[in-house]
Short mmCIF file of C-alpha atoms in Angstrom, two decimals:
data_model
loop_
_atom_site.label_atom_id
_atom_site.label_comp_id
_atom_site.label_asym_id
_atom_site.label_seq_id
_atom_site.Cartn_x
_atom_site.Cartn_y
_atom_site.Cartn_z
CA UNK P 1 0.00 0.00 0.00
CA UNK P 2 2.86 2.40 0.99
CA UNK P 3 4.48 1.78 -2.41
CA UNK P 4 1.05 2.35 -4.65
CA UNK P 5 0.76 5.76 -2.68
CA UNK P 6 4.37 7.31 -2.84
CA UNK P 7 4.13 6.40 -6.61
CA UNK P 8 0.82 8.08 -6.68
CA UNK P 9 2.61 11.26 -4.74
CA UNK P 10 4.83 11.46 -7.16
CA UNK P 11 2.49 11.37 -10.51
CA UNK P 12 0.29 14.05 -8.64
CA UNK P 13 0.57 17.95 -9.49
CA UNK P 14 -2.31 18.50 -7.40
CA UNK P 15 -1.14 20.35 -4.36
CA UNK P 16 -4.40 19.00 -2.29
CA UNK P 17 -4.58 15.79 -3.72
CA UNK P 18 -0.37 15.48 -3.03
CA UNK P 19 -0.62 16.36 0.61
CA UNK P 20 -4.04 14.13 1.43
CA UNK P 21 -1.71 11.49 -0.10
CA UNK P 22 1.20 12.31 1.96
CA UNK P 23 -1.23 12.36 5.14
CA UNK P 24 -2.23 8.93 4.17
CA UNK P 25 0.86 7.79 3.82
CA UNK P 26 2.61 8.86 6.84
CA UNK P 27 -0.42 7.38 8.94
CA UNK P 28 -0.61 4.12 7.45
CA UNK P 29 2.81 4.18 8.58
CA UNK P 30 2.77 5.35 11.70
CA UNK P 31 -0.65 3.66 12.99
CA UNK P 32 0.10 -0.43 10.76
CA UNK P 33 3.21 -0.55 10.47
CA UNK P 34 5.15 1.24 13.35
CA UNK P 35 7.61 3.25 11.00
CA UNK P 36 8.30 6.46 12.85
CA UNK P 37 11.23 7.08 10.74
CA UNK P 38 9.00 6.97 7.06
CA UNK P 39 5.89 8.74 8.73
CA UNK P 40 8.26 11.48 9.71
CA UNK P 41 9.77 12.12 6.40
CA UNK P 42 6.00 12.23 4.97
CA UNK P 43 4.68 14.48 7.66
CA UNK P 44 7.90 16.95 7.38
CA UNK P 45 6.99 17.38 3.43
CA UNK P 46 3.96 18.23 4.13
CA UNK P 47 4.87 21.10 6.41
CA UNK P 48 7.59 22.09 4.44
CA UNK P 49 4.55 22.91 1.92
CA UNK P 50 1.80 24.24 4.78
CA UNK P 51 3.91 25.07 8.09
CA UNK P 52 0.67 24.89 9.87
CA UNK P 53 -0.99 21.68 8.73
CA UNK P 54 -2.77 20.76 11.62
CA UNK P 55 -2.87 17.01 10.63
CA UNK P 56 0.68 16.82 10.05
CA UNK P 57 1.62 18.39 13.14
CA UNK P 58 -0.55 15.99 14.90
CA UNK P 59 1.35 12.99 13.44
CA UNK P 60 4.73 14.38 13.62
CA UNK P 61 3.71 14.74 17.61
CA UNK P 62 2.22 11.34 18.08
CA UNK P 63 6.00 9.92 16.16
CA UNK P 64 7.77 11.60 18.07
CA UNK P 65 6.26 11.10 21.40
CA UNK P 66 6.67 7.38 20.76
CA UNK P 67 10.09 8.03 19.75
CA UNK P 68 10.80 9.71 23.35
CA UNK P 69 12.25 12.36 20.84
CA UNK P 70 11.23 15.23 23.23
CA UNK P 71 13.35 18.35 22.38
CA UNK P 72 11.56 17.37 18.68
CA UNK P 73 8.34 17.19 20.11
CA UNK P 74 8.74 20.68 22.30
CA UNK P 75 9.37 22.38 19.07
CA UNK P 76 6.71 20.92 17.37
CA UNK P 77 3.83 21.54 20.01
CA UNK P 78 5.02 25.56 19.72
CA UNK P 79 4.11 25.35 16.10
CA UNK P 80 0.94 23.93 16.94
CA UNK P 81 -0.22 27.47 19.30
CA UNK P 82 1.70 29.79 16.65
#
């Protein structure tokens, strides 16, 4: 599943389409199949496009937290109340 949706990332121009995709993505692997590391790299692209996607912040937070990457996770939570 992972594989069918970064190659669907990376035919998509769509802006919208390309970040619900990236959402998806970084979920499915965060919440089945426990990669913090891949969910990560999908959440940080999409906030490298919207700084303030609240979904992305959410999962970045919930990674990192299992991660026990605090320091991370401070930063994160103070671009959450910006």
């Amino acid at each position: 599943l992972v594989h069918a949706l970064d190659a669907e990332i990376k035919r998509t121009r769509d802006k919208t389409q390309r970040l619900s995709l990236l959402q998806r993505t970084a979920d499915v692997l965060l919440d089945q199949l426990g990669d913090r590391d891949g969910a990560l790299l999908r959440y940080r692209q999409i906030l490298e496009v919207d700084r303030a996607h609240a979904e992305a912040l959410a999962g970045c937070a919930r990674a990192l937290q299992q991660a026990g990457r605090f320091q991370e996770l401070v930063d994160i939570y103070e671009r959450q109340v910006e």
